[in-house]
Short mmCIF file of C-alpha atoms in Angstrom, two decimals:
data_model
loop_
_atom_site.label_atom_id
_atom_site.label_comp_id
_atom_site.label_asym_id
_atom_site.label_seq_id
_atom_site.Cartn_x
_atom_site.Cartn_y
_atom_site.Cartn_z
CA UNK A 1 111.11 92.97 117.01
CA UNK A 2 111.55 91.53 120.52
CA UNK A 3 113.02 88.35 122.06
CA UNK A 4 110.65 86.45 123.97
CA UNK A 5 111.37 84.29 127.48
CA UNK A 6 110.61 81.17 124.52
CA UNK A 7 114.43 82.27 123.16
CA UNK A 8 112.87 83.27 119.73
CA UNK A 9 112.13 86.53 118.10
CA UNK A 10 108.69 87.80 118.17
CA UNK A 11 106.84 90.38 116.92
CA UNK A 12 106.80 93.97 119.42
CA UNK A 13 103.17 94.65 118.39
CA UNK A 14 103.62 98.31 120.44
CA UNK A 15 106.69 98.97 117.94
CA UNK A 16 105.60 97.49 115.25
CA UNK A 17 105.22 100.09 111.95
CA UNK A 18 101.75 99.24 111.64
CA UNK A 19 101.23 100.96 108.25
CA UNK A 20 103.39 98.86 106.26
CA UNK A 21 102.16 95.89 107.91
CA UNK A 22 98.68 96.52 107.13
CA UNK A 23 99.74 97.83 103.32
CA UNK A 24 101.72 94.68 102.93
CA UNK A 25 98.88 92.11 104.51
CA UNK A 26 96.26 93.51 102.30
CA UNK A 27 98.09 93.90 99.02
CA UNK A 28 99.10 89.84 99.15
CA UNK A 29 95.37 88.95 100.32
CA UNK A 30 93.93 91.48 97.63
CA UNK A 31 96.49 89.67 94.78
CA UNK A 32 95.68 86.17 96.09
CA UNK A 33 91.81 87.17 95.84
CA UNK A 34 92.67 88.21 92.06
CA UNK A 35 93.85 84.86 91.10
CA UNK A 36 91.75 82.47 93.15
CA UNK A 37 88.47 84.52 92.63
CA UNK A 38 86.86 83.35 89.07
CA UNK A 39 87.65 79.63 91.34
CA UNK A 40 85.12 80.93 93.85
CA UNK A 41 82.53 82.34 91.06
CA UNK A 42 82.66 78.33 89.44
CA UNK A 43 82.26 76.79 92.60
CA UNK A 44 78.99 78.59 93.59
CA UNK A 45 77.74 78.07 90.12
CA UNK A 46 78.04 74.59 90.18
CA UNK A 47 76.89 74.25 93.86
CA UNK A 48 73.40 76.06 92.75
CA UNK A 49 72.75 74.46 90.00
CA UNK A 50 69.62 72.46 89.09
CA UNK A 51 69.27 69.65 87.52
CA UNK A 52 68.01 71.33 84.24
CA UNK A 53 70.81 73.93 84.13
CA UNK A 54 73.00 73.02 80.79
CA UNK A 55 76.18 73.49 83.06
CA UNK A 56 77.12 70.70 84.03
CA UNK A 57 80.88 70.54 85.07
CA UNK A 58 83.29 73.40 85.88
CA UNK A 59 84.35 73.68 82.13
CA UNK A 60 81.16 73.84 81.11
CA UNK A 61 80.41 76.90 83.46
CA UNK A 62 83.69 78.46 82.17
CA UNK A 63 82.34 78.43 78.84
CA UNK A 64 78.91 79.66 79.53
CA UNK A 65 80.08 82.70 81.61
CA UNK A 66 82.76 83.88 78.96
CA UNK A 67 80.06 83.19 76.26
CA UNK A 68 77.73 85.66 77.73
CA UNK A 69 79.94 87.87 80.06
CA UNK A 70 83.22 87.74 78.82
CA UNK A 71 86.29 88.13 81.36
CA UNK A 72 84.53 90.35 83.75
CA UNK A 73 82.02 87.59 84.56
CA UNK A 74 84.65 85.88 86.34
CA UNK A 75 84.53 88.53 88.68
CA UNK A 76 81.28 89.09 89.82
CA UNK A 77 81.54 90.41 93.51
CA UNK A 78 85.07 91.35 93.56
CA UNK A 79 84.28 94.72 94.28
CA UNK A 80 82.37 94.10 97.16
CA UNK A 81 84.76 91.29 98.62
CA UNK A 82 87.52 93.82 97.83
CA UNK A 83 85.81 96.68 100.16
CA UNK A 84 84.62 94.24 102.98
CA UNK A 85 87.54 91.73 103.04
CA UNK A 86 90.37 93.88 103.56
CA UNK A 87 89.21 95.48 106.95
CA UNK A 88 88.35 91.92 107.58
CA UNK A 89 91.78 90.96 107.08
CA UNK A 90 92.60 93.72 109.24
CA UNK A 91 90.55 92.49 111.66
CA UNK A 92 92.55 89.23 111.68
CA UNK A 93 95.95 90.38 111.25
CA UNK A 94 94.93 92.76 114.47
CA UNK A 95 93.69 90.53 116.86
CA UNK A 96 95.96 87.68 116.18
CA UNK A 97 98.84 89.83 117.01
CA UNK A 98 97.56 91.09 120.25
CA UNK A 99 96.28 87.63 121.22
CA UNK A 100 99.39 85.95 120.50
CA UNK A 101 100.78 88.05 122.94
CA UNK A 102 98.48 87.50 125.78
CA UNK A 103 98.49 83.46 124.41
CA UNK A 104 102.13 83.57 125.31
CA UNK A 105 101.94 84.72 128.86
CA UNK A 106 99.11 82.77 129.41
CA UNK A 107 101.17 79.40 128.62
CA UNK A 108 104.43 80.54 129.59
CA UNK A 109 104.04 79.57 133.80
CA UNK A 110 103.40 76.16 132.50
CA UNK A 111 107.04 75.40 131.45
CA UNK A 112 105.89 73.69 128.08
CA UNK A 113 108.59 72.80 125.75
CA UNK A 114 109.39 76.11 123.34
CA UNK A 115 107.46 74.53 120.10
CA UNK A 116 104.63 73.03 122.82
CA UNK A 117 104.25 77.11 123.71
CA UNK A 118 104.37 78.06 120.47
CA UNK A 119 101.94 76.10 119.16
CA UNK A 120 99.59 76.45 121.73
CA UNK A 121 99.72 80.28 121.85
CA UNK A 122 99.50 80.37 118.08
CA UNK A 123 96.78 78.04 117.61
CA UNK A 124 94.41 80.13 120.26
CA UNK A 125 95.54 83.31 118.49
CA UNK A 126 94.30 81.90 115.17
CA UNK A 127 91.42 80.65 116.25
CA UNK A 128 90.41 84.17 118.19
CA UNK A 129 91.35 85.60 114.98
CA UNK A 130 89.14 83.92 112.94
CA UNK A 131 86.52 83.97 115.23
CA UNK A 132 86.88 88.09 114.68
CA UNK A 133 86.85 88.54 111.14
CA UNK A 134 83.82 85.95 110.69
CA UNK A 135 81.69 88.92 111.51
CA UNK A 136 82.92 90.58 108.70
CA UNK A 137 83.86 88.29 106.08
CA UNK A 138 80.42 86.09 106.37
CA UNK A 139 78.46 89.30 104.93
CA UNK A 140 80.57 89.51 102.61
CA UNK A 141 80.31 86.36 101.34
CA UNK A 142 76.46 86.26 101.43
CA UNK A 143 76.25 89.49 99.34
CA UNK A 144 79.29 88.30 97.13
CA UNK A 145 77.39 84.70 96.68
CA UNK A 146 74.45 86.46 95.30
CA UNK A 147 76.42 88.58 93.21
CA UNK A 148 78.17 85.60 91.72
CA UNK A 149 74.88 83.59 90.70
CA UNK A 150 72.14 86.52 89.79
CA UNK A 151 70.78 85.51 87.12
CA UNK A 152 71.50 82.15 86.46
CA UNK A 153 69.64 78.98 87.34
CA UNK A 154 66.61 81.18 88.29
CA UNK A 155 68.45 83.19 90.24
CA UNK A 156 67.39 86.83 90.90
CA UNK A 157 69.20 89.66 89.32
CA UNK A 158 71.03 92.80 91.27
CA UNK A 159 72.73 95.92 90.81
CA UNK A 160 75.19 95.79 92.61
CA UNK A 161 76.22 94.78 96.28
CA UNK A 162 74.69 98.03 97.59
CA UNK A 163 71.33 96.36 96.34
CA UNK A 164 71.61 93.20 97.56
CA UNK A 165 72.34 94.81 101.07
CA UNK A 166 68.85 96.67 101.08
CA UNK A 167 66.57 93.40 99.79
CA UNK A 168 68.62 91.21 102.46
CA UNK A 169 67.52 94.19 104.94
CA UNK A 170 64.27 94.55 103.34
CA UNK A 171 63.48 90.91 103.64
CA UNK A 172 65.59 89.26 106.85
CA UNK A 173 66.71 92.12 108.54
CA UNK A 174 70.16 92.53 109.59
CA UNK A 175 70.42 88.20 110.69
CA UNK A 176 70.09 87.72 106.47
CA UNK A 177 73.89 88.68 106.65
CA UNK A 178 74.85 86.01 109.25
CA UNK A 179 73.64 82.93 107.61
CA UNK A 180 75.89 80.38 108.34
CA UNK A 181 77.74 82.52 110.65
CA UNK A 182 77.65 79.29 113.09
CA UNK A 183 78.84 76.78 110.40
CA UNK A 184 81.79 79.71 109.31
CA UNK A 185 82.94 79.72 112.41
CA UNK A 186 83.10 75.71 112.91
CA UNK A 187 84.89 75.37 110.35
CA UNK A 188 87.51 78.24 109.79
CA UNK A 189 88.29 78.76 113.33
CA UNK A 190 89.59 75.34 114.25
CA UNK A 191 91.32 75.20 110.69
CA UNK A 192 93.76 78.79 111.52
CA UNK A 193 93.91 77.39 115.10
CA UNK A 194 95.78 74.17 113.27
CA UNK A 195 97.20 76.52 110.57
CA UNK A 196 98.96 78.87 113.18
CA UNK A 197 99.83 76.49 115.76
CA UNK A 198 101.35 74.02 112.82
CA UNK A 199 103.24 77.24 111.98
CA UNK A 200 104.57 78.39 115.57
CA UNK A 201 105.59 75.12 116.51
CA UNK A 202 107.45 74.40 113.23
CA UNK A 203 109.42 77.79 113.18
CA UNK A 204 110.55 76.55 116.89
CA UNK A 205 111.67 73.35 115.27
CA UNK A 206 113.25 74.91 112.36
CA UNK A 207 115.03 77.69 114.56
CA UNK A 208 116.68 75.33 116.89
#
């Protein structure tokens, strides 16, 4: 750890033991994913539904999925968001460390207040950060989307991520994996630009 001009401790990304920051980062994403996951499977179930699919509120979809999959069906495409989202996170955790550090010079000349700084180098951090692992995680969600609704509501059927990679190929080429690339990036990138300037600012506030 280093003190910065801003008076506050920040992180020496050169010194920094890289390994268990990585380890640590993806085993709390990869346990939040476990929990919040069969959330995600609902969601996309009820968002793709027609107006002749039985299922017609989130209970409803609990029920049918445990009926005919059991447990596991609350977990269709957790493998594949497992694999792609934790270099994804790595990604993120990655450039908004190095970022943060350039953000910081960048605003320092300006003699901003310490949370002012902070918040301003944070927020561009996050939002670079997002911006990053977009090109990762919106494949991911794509072939994890299909995943979660093969077969129901007229839905086609796959075996697997690795197959729903090759018909995406097959039929859209590599831009099938970027669909809503544009609209992922609208809308996470400004929200961890708020997230991690909200959080810079208020440890200045806090620390003083």
């Amino acid at each position: 750890m280093a003190t910065s001009s801003l008076g506050q401790t920040e992180i020496n990304w050169d010194k920094l033991d890289k390994t268990k920051f990585y380890v640590l980062g993806a085993g709390i994403f990869t346990g939040v994913t476990v929990g919040l996951y069969p959330v995600s499977v609902i969601k996309t179930r009820l968002q793709v539904a027609t107006k002749d699919t039985a299922e017609k509120s989130a209970s409803s979809v609990i029920r049918g999925i445990l009926k005919t999959d059991g447990v596991p069906g609350l977990y269709r495409g957790f493998g594949t968001v497992i694999i792609g989202a934790v270099p994804a996170r790595i990604i993120f955790l990655t450039a908004l460390e190095t970022t943060k550090v350039t953000a910081f010079k960048m605003v320092e000349p300006f003699n901003f207040s310490e949370p002012t700084q902070a918040a301003l180098a944070n927020g561009i951090a996050g939002m670079a950060a997002s911006v990053c692992s977009q090109a990762v995680f919106v494949p991911i969600d794509v072939i994890s989307q299909k995943l979660m609704v093969q077969g129901y509501s007229g839905h086609e059927k796959y075996n697997g991520g690795l197959d729903v990679a090759r018909k995406i190929i097959r039929i859209d080429g590599i831009r099938g994996f970027y669909r809503g690339f544009g609209l992922s990036v609208m809308t996470y990138s400004p929200s961890s630009a708020v997230w991690w300037a909200s959080y810079g600012s208020s440890q200045r506030i806090i620390w003083r």
